[in-house]
Coordinates of C-alpha atoms in Angstrom, one line a residue:
X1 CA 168.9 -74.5 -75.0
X2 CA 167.6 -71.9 -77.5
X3 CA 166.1 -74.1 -80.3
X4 CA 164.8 -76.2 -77.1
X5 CA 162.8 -72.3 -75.6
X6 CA 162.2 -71.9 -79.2
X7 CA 160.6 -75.4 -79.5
X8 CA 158.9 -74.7 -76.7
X9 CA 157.6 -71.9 -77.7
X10 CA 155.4 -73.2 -81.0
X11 CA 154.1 -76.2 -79.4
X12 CA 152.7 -74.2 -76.7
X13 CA 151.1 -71.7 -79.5
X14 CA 149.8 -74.6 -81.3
X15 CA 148.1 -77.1 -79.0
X16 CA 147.6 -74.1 -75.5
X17 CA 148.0 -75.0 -72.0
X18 CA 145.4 -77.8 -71.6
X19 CA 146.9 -79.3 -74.6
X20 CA 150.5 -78.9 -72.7
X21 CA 149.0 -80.5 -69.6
X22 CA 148.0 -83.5 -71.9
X23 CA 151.3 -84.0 -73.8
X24 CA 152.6 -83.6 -69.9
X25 CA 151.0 -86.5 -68.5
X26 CA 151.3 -88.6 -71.9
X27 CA 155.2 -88.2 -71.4
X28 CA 155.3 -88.8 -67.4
X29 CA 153.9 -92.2 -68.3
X30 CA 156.4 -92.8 -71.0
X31 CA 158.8 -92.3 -68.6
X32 CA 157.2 -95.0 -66.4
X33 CA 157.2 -97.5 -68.7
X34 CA 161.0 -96.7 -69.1
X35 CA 161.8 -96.9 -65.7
X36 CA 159.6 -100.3 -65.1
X37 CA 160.6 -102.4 -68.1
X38 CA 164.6 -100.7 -69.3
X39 CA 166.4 -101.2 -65.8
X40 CA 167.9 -98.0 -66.4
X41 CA 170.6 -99.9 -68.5
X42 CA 172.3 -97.2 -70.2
X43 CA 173.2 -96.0 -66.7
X44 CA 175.5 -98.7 -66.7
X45 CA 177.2 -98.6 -70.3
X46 CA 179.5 -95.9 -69.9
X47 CA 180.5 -96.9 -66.6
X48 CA 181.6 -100.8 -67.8
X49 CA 183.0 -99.7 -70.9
X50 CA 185.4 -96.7 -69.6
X51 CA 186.3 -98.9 -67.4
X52 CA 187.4 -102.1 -69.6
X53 CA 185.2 -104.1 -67.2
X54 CA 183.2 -106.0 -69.6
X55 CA 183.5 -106.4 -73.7
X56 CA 181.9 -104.0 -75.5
X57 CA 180.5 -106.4 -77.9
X58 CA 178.4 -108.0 -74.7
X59 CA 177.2 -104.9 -73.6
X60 CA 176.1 -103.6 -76.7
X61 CA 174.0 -107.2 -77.1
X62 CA 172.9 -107.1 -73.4
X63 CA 171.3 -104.0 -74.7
X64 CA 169.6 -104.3 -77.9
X65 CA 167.7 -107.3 -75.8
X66 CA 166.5 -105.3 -72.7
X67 CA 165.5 -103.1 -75.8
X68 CA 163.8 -105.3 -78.3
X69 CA 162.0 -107.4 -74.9
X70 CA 160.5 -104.0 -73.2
X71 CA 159.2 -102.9 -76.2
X72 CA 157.5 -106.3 -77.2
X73 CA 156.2 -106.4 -74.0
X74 CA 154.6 -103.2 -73.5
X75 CA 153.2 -103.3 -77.2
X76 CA 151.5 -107.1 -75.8
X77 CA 149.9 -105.3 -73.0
X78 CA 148.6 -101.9 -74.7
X79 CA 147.7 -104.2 -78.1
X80 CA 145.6 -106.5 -75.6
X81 CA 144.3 -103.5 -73.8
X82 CA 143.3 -101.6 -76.9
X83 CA 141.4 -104.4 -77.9
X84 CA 139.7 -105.8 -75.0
X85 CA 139.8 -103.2 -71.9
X86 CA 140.6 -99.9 -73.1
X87 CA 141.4 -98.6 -69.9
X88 CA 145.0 -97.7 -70.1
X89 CA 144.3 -94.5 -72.8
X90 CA 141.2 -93.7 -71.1
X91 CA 143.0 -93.7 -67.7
X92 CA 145.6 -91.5 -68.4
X93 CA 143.8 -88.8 -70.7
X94 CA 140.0 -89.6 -70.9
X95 CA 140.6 -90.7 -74.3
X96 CA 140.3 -94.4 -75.9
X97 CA 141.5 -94.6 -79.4
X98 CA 144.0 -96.0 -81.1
X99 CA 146.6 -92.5 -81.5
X100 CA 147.3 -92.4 -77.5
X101 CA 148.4 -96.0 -77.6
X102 CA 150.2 -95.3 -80.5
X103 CA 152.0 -92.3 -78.8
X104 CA 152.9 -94.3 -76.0
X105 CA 154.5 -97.5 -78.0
X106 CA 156.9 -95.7 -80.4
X107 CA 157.4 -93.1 -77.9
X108 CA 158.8 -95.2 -75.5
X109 CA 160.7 -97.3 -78.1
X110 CA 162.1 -94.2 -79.8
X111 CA 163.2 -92.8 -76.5
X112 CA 164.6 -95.9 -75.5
X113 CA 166.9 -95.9 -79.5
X114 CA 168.3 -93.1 -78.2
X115 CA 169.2 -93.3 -74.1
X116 CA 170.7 -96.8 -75.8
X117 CA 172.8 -95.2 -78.4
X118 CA 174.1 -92.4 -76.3
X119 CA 176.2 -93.4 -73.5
X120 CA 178.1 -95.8 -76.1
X121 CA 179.1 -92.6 -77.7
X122 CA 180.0 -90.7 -74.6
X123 CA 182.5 -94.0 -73.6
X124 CA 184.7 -93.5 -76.2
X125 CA 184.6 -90.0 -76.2
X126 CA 183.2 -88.7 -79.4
X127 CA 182.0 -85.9 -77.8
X128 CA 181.7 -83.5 -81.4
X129 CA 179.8 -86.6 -83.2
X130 CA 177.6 -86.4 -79.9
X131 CA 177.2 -82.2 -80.1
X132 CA 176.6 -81.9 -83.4
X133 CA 174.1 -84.6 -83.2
X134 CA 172.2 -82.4 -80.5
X135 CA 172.3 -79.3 -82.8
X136 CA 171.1 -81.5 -85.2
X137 CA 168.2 -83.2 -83.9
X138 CA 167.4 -79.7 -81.7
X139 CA 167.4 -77.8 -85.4
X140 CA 165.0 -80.6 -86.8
X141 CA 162.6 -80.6 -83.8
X142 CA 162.3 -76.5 -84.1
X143 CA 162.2 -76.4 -88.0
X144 CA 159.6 -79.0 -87.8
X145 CA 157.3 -77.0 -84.8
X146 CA 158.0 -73.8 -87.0
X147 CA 156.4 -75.3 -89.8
X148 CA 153.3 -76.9 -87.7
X149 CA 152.9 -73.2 -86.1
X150 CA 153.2 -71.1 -89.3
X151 CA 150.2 -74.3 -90.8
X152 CA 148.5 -73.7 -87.7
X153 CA 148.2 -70.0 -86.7
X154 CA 147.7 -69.0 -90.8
X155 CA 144.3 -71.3 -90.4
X156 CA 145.8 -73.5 -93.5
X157 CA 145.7 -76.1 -91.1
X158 CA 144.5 -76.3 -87.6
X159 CA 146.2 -79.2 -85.5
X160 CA 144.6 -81.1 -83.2
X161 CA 146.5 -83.0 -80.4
X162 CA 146.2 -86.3 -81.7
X163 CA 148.0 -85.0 -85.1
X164 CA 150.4 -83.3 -82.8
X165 CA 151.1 -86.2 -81.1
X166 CA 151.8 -88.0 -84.2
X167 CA 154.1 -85.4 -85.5
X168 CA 156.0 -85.7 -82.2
X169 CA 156.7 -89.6 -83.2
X170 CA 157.6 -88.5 -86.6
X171 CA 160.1 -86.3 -85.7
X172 CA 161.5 -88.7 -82.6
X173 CA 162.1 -91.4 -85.6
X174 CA 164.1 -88.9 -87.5
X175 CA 166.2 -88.3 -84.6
X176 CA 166.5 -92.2 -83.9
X177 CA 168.0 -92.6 -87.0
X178 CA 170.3 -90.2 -86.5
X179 CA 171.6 -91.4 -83.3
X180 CA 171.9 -94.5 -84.4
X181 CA 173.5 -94.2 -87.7
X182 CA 176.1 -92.6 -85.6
X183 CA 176.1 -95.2 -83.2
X184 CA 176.9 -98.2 -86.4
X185 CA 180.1 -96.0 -87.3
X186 CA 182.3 -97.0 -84.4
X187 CA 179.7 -99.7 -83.0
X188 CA 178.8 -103.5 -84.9
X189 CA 175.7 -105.0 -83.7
X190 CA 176.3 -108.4 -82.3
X191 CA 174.4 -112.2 -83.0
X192 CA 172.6 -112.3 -80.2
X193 CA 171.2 -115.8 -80.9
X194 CA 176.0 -116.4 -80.3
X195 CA 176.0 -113.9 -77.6
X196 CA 177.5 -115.7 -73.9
X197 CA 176.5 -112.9 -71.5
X198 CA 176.0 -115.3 -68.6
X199 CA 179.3 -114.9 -66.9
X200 CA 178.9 -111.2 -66.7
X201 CA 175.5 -111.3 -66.4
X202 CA 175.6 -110.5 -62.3
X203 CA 177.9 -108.1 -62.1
X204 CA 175.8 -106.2 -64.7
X205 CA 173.0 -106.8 -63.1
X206 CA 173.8 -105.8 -59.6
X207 CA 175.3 -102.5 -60.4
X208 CA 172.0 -102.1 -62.6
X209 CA 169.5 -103.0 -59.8
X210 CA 170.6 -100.4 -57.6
X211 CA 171.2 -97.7 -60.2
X212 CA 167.9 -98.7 -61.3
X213 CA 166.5 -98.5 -57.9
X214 CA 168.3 -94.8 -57.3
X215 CA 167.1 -93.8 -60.9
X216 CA 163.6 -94.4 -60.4
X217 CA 162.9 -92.9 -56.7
X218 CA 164.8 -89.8 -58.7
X219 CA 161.9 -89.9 -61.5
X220 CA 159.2 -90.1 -58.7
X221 CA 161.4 -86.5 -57.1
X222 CA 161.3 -85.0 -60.2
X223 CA 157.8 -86.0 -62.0
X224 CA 155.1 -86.7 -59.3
X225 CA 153.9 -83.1 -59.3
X226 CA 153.0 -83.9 -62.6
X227 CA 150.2 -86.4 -61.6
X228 CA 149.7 -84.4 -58.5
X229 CA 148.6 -81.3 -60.1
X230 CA 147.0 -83.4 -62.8
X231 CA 144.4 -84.8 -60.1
X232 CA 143.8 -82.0 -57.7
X233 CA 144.1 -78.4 -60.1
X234 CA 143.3 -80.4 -63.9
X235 CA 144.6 -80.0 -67.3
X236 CA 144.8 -76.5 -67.4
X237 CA 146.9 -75.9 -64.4
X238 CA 149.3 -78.6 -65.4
X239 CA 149.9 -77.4 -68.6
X240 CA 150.8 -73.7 -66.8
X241 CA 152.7 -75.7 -64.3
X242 CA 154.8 -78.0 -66.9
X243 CA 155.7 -74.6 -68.6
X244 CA 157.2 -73.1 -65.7
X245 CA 158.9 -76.5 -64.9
X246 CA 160.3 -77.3 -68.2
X247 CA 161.7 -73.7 -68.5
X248 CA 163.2 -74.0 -65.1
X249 CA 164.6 -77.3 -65.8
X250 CA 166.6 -76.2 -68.9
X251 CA 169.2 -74.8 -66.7
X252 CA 170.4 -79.0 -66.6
X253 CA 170.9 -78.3 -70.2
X254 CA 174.2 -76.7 -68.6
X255 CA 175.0 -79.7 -66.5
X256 CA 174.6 -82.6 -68.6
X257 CA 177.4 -82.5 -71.5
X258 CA 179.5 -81.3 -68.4
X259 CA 178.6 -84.4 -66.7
X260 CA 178.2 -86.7 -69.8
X261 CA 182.2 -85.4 -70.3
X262 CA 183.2 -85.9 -67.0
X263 CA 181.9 -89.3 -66.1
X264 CA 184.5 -91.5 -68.1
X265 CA 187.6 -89.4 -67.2
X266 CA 186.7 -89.7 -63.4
X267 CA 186.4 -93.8 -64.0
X268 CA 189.5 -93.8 -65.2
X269 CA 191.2 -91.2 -63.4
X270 CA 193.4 -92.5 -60.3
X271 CA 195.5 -89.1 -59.1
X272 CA 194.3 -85.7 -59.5
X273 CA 190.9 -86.7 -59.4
X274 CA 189.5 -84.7 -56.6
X275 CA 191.0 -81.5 -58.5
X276 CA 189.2 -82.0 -61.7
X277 CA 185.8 -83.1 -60.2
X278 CA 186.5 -79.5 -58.2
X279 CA 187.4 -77.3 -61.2
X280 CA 184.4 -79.0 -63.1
X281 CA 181.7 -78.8 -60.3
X282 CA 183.0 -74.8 -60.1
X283 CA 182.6 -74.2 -63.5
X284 CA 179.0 -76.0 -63.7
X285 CA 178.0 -74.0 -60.5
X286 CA 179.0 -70.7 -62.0
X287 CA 177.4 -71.3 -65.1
X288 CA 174.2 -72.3 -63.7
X289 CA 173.9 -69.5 -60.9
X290 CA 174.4 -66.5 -63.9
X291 CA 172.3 -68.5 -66.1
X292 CA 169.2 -68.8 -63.6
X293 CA 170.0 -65.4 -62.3
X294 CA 169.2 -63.9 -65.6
X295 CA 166.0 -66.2 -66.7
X296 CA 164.4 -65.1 -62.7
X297 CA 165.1 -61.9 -63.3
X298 CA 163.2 -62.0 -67.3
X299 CA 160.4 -64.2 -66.2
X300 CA 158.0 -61.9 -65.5
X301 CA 158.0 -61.0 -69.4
X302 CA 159.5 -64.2 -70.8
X303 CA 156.2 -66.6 -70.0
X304 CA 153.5 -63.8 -71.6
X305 CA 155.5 -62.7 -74.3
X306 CA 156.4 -66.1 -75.6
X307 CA 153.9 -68.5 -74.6
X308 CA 150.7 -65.8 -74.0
X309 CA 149.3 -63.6 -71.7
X310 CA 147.7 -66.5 -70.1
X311 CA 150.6 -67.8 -69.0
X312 CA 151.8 -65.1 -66.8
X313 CA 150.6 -68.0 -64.4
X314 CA 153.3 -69.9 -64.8
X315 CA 155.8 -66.8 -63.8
X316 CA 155.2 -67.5 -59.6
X317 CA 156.0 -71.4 -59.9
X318 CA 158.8 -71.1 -61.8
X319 CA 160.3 -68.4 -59.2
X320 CA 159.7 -70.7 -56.6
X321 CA 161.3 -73.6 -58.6
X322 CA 164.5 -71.8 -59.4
X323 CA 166.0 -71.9 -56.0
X324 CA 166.4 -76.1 -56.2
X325 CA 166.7 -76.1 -59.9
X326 CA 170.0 -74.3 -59.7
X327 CA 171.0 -76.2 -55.9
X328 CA 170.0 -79.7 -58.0
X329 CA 172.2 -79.1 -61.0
X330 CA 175.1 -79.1 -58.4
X331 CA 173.9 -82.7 -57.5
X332 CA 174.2 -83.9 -61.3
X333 CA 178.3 -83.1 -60.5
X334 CA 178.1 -84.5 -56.9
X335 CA 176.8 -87.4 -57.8
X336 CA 178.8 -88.2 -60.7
X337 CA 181.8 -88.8 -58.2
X338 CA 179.9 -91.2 -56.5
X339 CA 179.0 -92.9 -59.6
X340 CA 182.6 -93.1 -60.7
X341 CA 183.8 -94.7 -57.1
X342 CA 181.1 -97.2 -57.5
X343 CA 179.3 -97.1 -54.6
X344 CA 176.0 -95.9 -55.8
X345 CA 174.2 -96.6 -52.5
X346 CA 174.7 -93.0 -51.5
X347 CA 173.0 -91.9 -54.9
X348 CA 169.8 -94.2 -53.7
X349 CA 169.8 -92.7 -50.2
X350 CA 169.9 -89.3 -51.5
X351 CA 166.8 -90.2 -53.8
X352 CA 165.0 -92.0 -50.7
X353 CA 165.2 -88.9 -48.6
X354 CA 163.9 -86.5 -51.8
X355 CA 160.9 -88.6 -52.2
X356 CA 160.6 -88.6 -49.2
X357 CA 160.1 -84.7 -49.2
X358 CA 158.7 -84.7 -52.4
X359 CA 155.1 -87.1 -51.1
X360 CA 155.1 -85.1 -48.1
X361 CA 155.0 -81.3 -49.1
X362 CA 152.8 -82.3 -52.2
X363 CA 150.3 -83.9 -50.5
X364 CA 150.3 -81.0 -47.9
X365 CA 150.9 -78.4 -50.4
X366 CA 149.0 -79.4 -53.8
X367 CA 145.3 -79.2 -52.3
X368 CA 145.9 -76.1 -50.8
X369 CA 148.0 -73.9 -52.6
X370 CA 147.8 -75.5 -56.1
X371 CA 150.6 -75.5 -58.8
X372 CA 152.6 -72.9 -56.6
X373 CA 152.3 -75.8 -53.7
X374 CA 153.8 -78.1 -56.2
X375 CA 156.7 -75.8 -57.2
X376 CA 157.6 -75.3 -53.5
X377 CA 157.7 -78.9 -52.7
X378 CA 159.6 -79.6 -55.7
X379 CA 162.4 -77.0 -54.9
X380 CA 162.6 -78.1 -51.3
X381 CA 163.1 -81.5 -52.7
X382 CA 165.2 -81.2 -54.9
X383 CA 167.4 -79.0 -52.0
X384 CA 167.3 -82.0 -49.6
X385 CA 169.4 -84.4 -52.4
X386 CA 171.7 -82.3 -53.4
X387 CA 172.2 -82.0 -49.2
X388 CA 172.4 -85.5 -48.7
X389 CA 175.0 -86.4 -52.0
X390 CA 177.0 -83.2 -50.9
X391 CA 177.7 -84.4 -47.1
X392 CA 178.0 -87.9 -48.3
X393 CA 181.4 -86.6 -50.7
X394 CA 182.6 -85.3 -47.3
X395 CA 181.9 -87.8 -44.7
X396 CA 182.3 -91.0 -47.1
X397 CA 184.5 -90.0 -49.3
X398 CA 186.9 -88.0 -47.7
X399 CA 186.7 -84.6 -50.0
X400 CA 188.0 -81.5 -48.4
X401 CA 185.1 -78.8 -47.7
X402 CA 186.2 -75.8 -49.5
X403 CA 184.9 -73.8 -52.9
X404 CA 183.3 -76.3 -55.5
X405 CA 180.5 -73.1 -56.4
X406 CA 182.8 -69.8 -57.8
X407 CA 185.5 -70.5 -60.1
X408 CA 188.7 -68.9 -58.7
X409 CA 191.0 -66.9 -60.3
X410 CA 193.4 -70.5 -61.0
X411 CA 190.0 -71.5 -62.8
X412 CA 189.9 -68.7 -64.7
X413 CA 193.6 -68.8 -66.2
X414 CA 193.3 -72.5 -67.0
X415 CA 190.5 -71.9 -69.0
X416 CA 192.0 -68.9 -70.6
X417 CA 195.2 -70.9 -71.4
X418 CA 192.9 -73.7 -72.9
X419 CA 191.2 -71.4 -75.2
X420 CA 194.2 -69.4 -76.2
X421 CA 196.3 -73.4 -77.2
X422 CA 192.6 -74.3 -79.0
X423 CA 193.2 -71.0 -81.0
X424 CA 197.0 -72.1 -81.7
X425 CA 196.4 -75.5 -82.7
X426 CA 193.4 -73.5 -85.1
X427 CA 195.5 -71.6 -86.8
X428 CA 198.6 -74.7 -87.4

C-alpha cells in the first residue's frame, strides 16, 4: 500500500491532473477490453483447481488460448483501425497516433500475463512466492516513477504523456516476467495443438458465463464514474476525481491477499467453515475500519501535500467515498463464501442491483453536483451490494446473524497464540 501512495504520488507530479484523467480513461478501457474478450477466466482457476475438479494441465491450456485469441483479436481490430478509421484513439482521448494504440494492446495483454498467472499460484498456496512477488513488482513500479520524477522535475527531462505511457508498458513487461517466471516453477505449459478440453469444456464454461456476467456488471459499479465525469466535468475533474478514488480504493489492498488466502481453504473446507469465514471477515472488517478511519481523518492534508495544492479538490470526494469503500471491502469477504458454495447467482444479483444504483444516482447526480455527485453515487452503490451479498449469507445460506465486523477477544488470543508458535517455530 505504501510504495502503491508513493507511486501514486510521482506520476501525479509528473504528468498533473489532466494528465491523470487521461491515463484514467486509457485504463477504464483496458479494462473493457478485458471484460469483453477474457470471460473473466482466472475467476475460475482457483476455484477448479482447489477443488480437484478439472486437471490442472487443461486449465492451464484453456488459458493460455483465451489469452493468445483475445489479444490477436483486439490487436486485428486496433491494427485495422489505426490504419484505416482511426476512430478508436481519437474516441477515447482526442488523440490518433500510433502510442495510444500501442498503450492499449500490450496493456491489455500484459494485464491479462498476470490476472492469468496469479490465481494458479494462489491454488496451490504459494502465498510467500505470491507476496514477495507484490513487494517486488510494487518496489520496481516506485523505483522506476522515482526516477521519471527526479528526470522530470530537475528539467533533465520533461515527460510527456505519450512517453509516460510507454514507460508504464515497460515497467508492466518487467512485472510479466516476473509473474510468470514464477508461474513455470511449479506450472509446465501444455501442447495445445494435443490439448482434449472438450469434455470439460461446459462445465468450465458455465461457471465462467455467470462469473463473467457478475464480474462485468461489478466493473460497470465500480468504473462508470470514470466516463461519467469524463463527459459532463472533463479531464481536469477526472483526474481530481480518479485521485480521490484510487486513494480510497486502496483500503482493498487490505481485503485482497485476505480473500486471495481464504478462497481455496473455504473450497475445500467441509466443517468449521462458517467459523473461519467469521474470524476472517472480523479481522478484514477491523482492519479496514482503523485503516479508513485514519486516512479520513489525514485527508484534508494528505491530497495537497502529496499530490499539490490543487488537489485539495479531491479531499470532498474522497470523504464521501469512504463510507462504501470500507462497507464494500466487507463484500470482497461476503462474497467469497458464495463463491466457495458455488452458486454465484447471488454474486450477479448483488452486481444487478449496484448498477442499478450506480446509472441512476450518476446520471442524477454527475450534471449537477459534479465529481462530488459521482463520489456519492459510487458510495451508495457500492452500500447497496454489500446489502444484497450480506442478507443473501443469511437467508440462502443459513449463516447465523451475529459479529462478522469487531474481532472479539477469542479473535484476539488466536491470533496472539499464532504469532507467539510463528516466533517458536523461528527460533527452532
Amino acid at each position: 500500500m505504501l510504495l502503491s501512495v508513493a507511486a501514486g504520488i510521482f506520476s501525479t507530479r509528473v504528468i498533473g491532473a489532466e494528465g491523470s484523467g487521461e491515463v484514467a480513461v486509457f485504463q477504464f478501457y483496458v479494462q473493457i477490453f478485458i471484460m469483453l474478450f477474457c470471460f473473466s477466466f482466472h475467476t475460475a482457476v482457483t476455484y477448479f483447481i482447489s477443488s480437484g475438479k478439472i486437471a490442472t494441465e487443461k486449465m492451464t491450456g484453456l488459458g493460455l488460448l483465451i489469452l493468445l485469441y483475445s489479444t490477436l483479436f483486439l490487436a486485428l481490430i486496433l491494427g485495422s483501425d489505426f490504419f484505416f478509421f482511426k476512430a478508436i484513439p481519437h474516441y477515447i482521448s482526442g488523440k490518433s497516433h500510433l502510442v495510444v494504440c500501442i498503450y492499449l494492446l500490450f496493456s491489455f495483454f500484459l494485464s491479462n500475463v498476470i490476472s492469468f498467472t496469479q490465481p494458479f499460484l494462489y491454488s496451490i498456496k504459494e502465498f510467500k512466492t505470491i507476496n514477495q512477488l507484490y513487494i517486488i513488482t510494487s518496489f520496481i513500479n516506485t523505483i522506476g516513477l522515482l526516477i521519471v520524477f527526479g528526470l522530470h522535475m530537475s528539467k533533465i527531462h520533461v515527460f510527456s504523456l505519450e512517453e509516460f505511457l510507454l514507460i508504464s508498458i515497460l515497467t508492466q513487461l518487467i512485472n510479466s516476467i516476473l509473474w510468470v517466471f514464477f508461474f513455470l516453477k511449479h506450472y509446465k505449459v501444455p501442447k495445445l495443438l494435443n490439448l482434449n478440453i472438450g469434455p470439460e469444456i461446459k462445465g468450465v464454461l458455465s461457471f465462467i458465463l455467470i462469473g463473467h456476467l457478475s464480474t462485468f456488471i461489478n466493473f460497470f459499479n465500480l468504473q462508470l464514474d470514470i466516463w461519467f465525469v469524463d463527459h459532463y466535468c472533463g479531464k481536469t475533474e477526472l483526474g481530481y476525481y480518479s485521485k480521490a478514488a484510487n486513494i480510497a480504493q486502496m483500503l482493498w489492498l487490505i481485503s485482497n491477499p485476505i480473500v486471495v488466502i481464504l478462497t481455496p481453504y473455504l473450497i475445500e473446507k467441509s466443517e468449521g467453515k462458517t467459523e473461519l469465514f467469521g474470524f476472517y471477515s472480523r479481522l478484514n472488517a477491523t482492519f479496514i475500519f482503523f485503516a479508513g478511519l485514519i486516512l479520513f481523518a489525514i485527508s484534508p492534508w494528505f491530497f495537497p501535500a502529496f499530490f499539490g495544492t490543487d488537489f485539495t479538490l479531491s479531499v470532498l470526494p474522497f470523504k464521501i467515498l469512504m463510507p462504501g469503500v470500507v462497507i464494500m471491502s466487507l463484500n470482497k469477504v461476503f462474497s467469497i463464501y458464495v463463491y466457495s458454495e458455488s452458486k454465484i447467482t447471488y454474486n450477479l444479483l448483488a452486481t444487478i442491483v449496484g448498477l442499478i444504483f450506480t446509472l441512476s444516482l450518476d446520471l442524477l447526480l454527475i450534471p449537477n453536483y459534479g465529481i462530488k455527485g459521482a463520489a456519492l453515487a459510487s458510495s451508495c452503490s457500492y452500500i447497496a451490494v454489500t446489502l444484497v451479498t450480506f442478507c443473501s449469507l443469511l437467508i440462502v445460506f443459513k449463516i447465523k446473524f451475529e459479529n462478522y465486523f469487531i474481532l472479539n477477544r477469542s479473535d484476539i488470543k488466536k491470533l496472539t497464540q499464532s504469532y507467539r508458535n510463528n516466533e517458536k517455530s523461528d527460533i527452532q
